[in-house]
mmCIF file of C-alpha atoms in Angstrom:
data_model
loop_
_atom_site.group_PDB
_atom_site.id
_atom_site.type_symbol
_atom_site.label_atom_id
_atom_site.label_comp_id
_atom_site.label_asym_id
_atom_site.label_seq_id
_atom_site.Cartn_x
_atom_site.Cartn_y
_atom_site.Cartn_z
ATOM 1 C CA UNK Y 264 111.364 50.367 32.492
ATOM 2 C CA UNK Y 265 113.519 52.740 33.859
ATOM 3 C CA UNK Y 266 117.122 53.931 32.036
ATOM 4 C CA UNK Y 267 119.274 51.897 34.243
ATOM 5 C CA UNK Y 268 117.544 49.030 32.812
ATOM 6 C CA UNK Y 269 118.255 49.933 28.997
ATOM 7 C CA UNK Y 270 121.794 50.522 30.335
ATOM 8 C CA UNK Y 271 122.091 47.092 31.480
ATOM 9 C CA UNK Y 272 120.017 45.348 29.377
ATOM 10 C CA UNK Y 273 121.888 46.190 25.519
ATOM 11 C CA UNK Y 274 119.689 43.643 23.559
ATOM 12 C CA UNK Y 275 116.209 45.407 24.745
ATOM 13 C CA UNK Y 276 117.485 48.768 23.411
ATOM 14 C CA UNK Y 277 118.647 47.043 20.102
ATOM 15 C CA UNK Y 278 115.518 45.308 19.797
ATOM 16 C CA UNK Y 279 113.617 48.563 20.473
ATOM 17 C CA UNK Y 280 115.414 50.375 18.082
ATOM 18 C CA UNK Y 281 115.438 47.520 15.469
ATOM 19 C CA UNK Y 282 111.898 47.251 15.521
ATOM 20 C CA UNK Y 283 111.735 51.681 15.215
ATOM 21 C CA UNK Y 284 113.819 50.983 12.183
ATOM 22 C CA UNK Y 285 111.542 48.253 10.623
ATOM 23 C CA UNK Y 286 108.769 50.791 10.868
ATOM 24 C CA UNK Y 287 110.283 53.251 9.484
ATOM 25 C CA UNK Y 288 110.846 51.228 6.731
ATOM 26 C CA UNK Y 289 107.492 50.292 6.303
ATOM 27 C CA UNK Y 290 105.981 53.536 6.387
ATOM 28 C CA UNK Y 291 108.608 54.910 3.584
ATOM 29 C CA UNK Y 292 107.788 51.927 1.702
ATOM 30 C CA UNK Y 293 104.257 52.816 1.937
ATOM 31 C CA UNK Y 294 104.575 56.690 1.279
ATOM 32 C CA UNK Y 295 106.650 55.908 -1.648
ATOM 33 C CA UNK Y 296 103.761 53.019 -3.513
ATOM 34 C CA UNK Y 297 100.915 55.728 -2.504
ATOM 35 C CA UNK Y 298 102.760 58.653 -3.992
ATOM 36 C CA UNK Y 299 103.306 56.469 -7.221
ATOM 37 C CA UNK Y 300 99.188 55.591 -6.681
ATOM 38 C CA UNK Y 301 98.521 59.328 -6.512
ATOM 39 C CA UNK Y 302 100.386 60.836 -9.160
ATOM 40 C CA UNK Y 303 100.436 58.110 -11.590
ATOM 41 C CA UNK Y 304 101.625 58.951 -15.322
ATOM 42 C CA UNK Y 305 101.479 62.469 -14.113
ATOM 43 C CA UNK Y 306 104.973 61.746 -13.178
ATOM 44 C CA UNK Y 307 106.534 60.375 -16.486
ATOM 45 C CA UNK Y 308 104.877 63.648 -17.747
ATOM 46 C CA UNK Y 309 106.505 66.019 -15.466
ATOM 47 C CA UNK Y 310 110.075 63.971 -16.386
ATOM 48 C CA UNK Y 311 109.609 64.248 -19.838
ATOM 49 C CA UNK Y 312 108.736 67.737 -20.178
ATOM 50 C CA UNK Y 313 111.939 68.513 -18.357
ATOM 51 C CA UNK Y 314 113.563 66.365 -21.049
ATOM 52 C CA UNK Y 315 111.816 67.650 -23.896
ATOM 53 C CA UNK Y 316 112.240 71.147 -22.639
ATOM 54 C CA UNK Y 317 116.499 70.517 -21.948
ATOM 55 C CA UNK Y 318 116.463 68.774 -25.347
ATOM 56 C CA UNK Y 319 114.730 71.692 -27.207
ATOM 57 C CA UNK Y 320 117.097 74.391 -25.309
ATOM 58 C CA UNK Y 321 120.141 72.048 -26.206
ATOM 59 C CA UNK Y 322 119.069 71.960 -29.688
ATOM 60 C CA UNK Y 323 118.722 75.972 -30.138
ATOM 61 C CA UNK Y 324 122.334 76.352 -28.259
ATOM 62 C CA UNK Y 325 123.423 73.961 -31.093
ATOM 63 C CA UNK Y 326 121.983 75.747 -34.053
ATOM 64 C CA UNK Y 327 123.204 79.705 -32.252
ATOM 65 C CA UNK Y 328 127.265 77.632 -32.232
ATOM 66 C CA UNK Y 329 129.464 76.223 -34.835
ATOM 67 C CA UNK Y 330 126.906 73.297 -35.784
ATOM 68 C CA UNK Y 331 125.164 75.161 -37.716
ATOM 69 C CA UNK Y 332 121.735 72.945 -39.238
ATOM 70 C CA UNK Y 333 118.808 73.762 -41.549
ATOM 71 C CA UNK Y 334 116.017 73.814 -39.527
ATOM 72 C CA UNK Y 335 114.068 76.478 -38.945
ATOM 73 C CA UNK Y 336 114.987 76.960 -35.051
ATOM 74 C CA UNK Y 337 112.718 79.764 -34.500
ATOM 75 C CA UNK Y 338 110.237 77.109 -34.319
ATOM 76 C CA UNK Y 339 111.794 76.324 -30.759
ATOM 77 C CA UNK Y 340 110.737 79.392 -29.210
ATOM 78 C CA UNK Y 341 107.097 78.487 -29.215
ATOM 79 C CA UNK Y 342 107.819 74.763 -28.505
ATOM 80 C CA UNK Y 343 109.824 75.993 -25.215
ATOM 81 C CA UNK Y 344 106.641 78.136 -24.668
ATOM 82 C CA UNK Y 345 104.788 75.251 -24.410
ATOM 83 C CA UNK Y 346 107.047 73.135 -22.896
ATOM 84 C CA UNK Y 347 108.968 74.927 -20.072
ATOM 85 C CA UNK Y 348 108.183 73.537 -16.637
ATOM 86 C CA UNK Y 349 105.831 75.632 -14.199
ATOM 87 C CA UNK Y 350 108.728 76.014 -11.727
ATOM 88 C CA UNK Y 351 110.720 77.818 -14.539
ATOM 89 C CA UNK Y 352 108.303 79.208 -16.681
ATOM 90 C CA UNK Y 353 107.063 81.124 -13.368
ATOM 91 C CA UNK Y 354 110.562 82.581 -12.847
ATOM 92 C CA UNK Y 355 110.491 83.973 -16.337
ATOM 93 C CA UNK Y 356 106.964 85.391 -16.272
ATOM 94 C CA UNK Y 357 107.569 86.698 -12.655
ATOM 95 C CA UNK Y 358 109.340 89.583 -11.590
ATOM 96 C CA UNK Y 359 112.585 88.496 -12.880
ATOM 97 C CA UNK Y 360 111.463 87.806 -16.303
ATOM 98 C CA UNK Y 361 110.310 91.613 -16.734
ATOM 99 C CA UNK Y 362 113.936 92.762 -15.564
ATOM 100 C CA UNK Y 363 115.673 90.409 -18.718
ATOM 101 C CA UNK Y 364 113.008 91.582 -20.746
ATOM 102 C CA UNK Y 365 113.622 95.858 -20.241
ATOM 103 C CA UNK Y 366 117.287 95.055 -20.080
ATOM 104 C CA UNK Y 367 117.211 93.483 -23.237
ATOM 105 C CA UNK Y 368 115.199 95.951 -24.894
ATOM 106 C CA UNK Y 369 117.630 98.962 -23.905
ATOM 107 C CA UNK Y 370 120.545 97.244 -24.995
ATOM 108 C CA UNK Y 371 118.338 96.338 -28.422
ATOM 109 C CA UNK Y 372 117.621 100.200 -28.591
ATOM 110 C CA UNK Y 373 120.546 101.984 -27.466
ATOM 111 C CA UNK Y 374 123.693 99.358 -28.281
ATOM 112 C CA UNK Y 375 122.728 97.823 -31.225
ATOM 113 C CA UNK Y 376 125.823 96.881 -32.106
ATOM 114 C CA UNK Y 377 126.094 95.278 -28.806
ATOM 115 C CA UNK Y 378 123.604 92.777 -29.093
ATOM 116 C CA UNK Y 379 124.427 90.109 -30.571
ATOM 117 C CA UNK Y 380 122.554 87.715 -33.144
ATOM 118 C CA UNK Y 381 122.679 84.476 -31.260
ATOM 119 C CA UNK Y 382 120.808 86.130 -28.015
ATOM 120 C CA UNK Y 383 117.814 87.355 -30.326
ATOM 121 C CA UNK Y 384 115.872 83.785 -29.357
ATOM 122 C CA UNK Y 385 116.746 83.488 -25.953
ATOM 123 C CA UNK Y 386 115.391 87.561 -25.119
ATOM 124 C CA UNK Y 387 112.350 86.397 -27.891
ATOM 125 C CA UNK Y 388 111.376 83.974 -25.110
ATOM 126 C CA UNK Y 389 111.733 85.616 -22.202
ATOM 127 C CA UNK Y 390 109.513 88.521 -24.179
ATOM 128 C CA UNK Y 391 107.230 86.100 -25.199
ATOM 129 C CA UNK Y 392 106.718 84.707 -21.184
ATOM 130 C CA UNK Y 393 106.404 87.842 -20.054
ATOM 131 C CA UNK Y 394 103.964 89.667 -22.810
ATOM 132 C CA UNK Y 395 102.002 86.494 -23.262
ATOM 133 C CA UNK Y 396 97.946 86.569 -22.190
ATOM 134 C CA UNK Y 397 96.808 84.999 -19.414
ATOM 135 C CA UNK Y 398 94.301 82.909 -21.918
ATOM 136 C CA UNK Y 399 97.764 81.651 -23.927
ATOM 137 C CA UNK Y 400 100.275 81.480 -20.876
ATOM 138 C CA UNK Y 401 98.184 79.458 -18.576
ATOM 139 C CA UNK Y 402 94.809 78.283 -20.063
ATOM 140 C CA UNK Y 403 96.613 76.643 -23.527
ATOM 141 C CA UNK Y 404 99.761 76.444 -22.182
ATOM 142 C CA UNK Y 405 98.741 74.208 -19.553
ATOM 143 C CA UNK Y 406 96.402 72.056 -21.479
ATOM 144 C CA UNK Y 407 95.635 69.486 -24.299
ATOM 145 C CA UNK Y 408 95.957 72.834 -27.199
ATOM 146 C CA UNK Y 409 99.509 73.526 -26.079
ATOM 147 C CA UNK Y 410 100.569 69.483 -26.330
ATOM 148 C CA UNK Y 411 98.854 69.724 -29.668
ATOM 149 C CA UNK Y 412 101.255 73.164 -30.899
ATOM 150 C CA UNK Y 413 103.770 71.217 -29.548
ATOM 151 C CA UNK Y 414 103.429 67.790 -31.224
ATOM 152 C CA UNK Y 415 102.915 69.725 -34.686
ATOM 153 C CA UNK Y 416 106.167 71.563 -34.557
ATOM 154 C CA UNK Y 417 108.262 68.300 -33.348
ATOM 155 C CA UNK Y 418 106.900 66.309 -36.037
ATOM 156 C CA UNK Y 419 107.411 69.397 -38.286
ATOM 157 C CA UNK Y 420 111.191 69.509 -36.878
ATOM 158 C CA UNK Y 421 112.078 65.716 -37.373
ATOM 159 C CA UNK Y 422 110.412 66.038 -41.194
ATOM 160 C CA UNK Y 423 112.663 68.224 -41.690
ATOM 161 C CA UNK Y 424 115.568 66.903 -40.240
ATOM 162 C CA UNK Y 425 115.343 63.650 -41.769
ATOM 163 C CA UNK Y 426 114.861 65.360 -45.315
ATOM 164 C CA UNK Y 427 117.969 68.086 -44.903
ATOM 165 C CA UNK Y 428 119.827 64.512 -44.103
ATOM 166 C CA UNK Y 429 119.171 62.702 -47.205
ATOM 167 C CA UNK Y 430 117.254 59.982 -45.588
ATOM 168 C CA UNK Y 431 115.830 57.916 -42.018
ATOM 169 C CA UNK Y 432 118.345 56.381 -42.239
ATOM 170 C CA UNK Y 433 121.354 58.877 -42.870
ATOM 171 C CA UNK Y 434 119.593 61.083 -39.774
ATOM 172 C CA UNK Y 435 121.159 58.089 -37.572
ATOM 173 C CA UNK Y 436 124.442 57.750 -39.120
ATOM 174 C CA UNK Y 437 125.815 61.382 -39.479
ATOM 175 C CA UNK Y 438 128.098 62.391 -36.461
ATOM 176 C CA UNK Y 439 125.939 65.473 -35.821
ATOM 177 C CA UNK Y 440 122.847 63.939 -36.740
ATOM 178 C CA UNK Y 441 122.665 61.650 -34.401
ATOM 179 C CA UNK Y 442 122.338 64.058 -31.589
ATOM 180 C CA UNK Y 443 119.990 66.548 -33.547
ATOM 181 C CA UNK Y 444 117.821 63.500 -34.203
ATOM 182 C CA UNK Y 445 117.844 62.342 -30.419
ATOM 183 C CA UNK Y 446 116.741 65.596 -29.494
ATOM 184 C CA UNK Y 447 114.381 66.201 -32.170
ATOM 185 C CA UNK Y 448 112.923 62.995 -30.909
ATOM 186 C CA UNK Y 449 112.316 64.264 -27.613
ATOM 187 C CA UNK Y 450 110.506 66.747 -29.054
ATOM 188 C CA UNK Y 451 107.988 64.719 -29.996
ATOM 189 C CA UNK Y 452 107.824 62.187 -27.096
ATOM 190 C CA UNK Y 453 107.131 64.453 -24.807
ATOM 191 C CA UNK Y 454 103.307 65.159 -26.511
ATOM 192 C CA UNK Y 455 102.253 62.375 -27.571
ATOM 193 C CA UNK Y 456 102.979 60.967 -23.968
ATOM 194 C CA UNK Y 457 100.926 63.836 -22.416
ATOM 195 C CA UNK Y 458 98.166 63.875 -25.172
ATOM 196 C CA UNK Y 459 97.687 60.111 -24.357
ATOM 197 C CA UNK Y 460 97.910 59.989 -20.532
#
């Protein structure tokens, strides 16, 4: 068939393309059931340490502002550790993660009147991804030992959330418990998913 012909003939180039369109379909259809195959639960994982790693930062940005709680937030440090995604956690061990880390430092040594209180976690952090062992930052931190530090200090978290607020049940009925106890729940989500799948 030459292009005249398509030119004439408008239901053989809708067909043609119709059919083009079909396939595509098909073939998305099918990349989209064998990437689900391939990856599996490793998936859900991935999501929930994004949301267990937003809902720990979001609960440390709560504690350093006026809602002020009684848990012991440095525990959050460790659990972000644990918890940050590769993509991120690379960033702050990289390049990038050394420059936050001397800046911080001088302003520590030379302005310490400058640096303020509610930055001390954040720079611990960054310190700790960038200081960190290979043996801690990528052997524990990416295996069943680093879900395990991770469960222990959400459960320790929620204990102690649901004791500061008189009760289970007054953890879900306070206006600012409801959100601490949300993300504290995260917290501990996120490993028991990964120790299980």
């Amino acid at each position: 068939m030459n292009f005249k012909s398509f030119r004439n003939d408008p239901g053989t180039l809708k067909t043609l393309v119709g059919s083009d369109l079909n396939e595509l379909t098909i073939a998305a259809k099918n990349l989209a059931s064998h990437a689900f195959t391939l990856t599996g639960l490793g998936f859900g994982t991935s999501i929930l340490e994004w949301i267990a790693s937003i809902a720990a930062i979001y609960l440390l940005v709560l504690d350093r502002t006026n809602w002020k709680t009684n848990m012991l937030t440095s525990l959050l440090i460790p659990y972000i550790f644990f918890s940050l995604p590769s993509l991120i956690f690379g960033i702050f061990r990289g390049e990038i993660g050394k420059w936050i880390a001397f800046v911080a430092v001088v302003v520590q040594l030379f302005f310490p009147k400058h640096a303020r209180e509610y930055l001390e976690l954040p720079v611990a952090l960054v310190l700790l991804a960038v200081v960190a062992p290979n043996l801690i930052a990528g052997t524990f931190r990416d295996s069943w030992v680093g879900l395990a530090i991770c469960l222990g200090i959400g459960c320790y978290l929620l204990q102690e959330h649901i004791r500061a607020s008189g009760g289970f049940r007054n953890a879900f009925t306070k206006a600012n418990g409801i959100s601490n106890t949300i993300g504290i729940i995260c917290l501990v989500v996120f490993p028991v998913w990964g120790l299980i799948f």
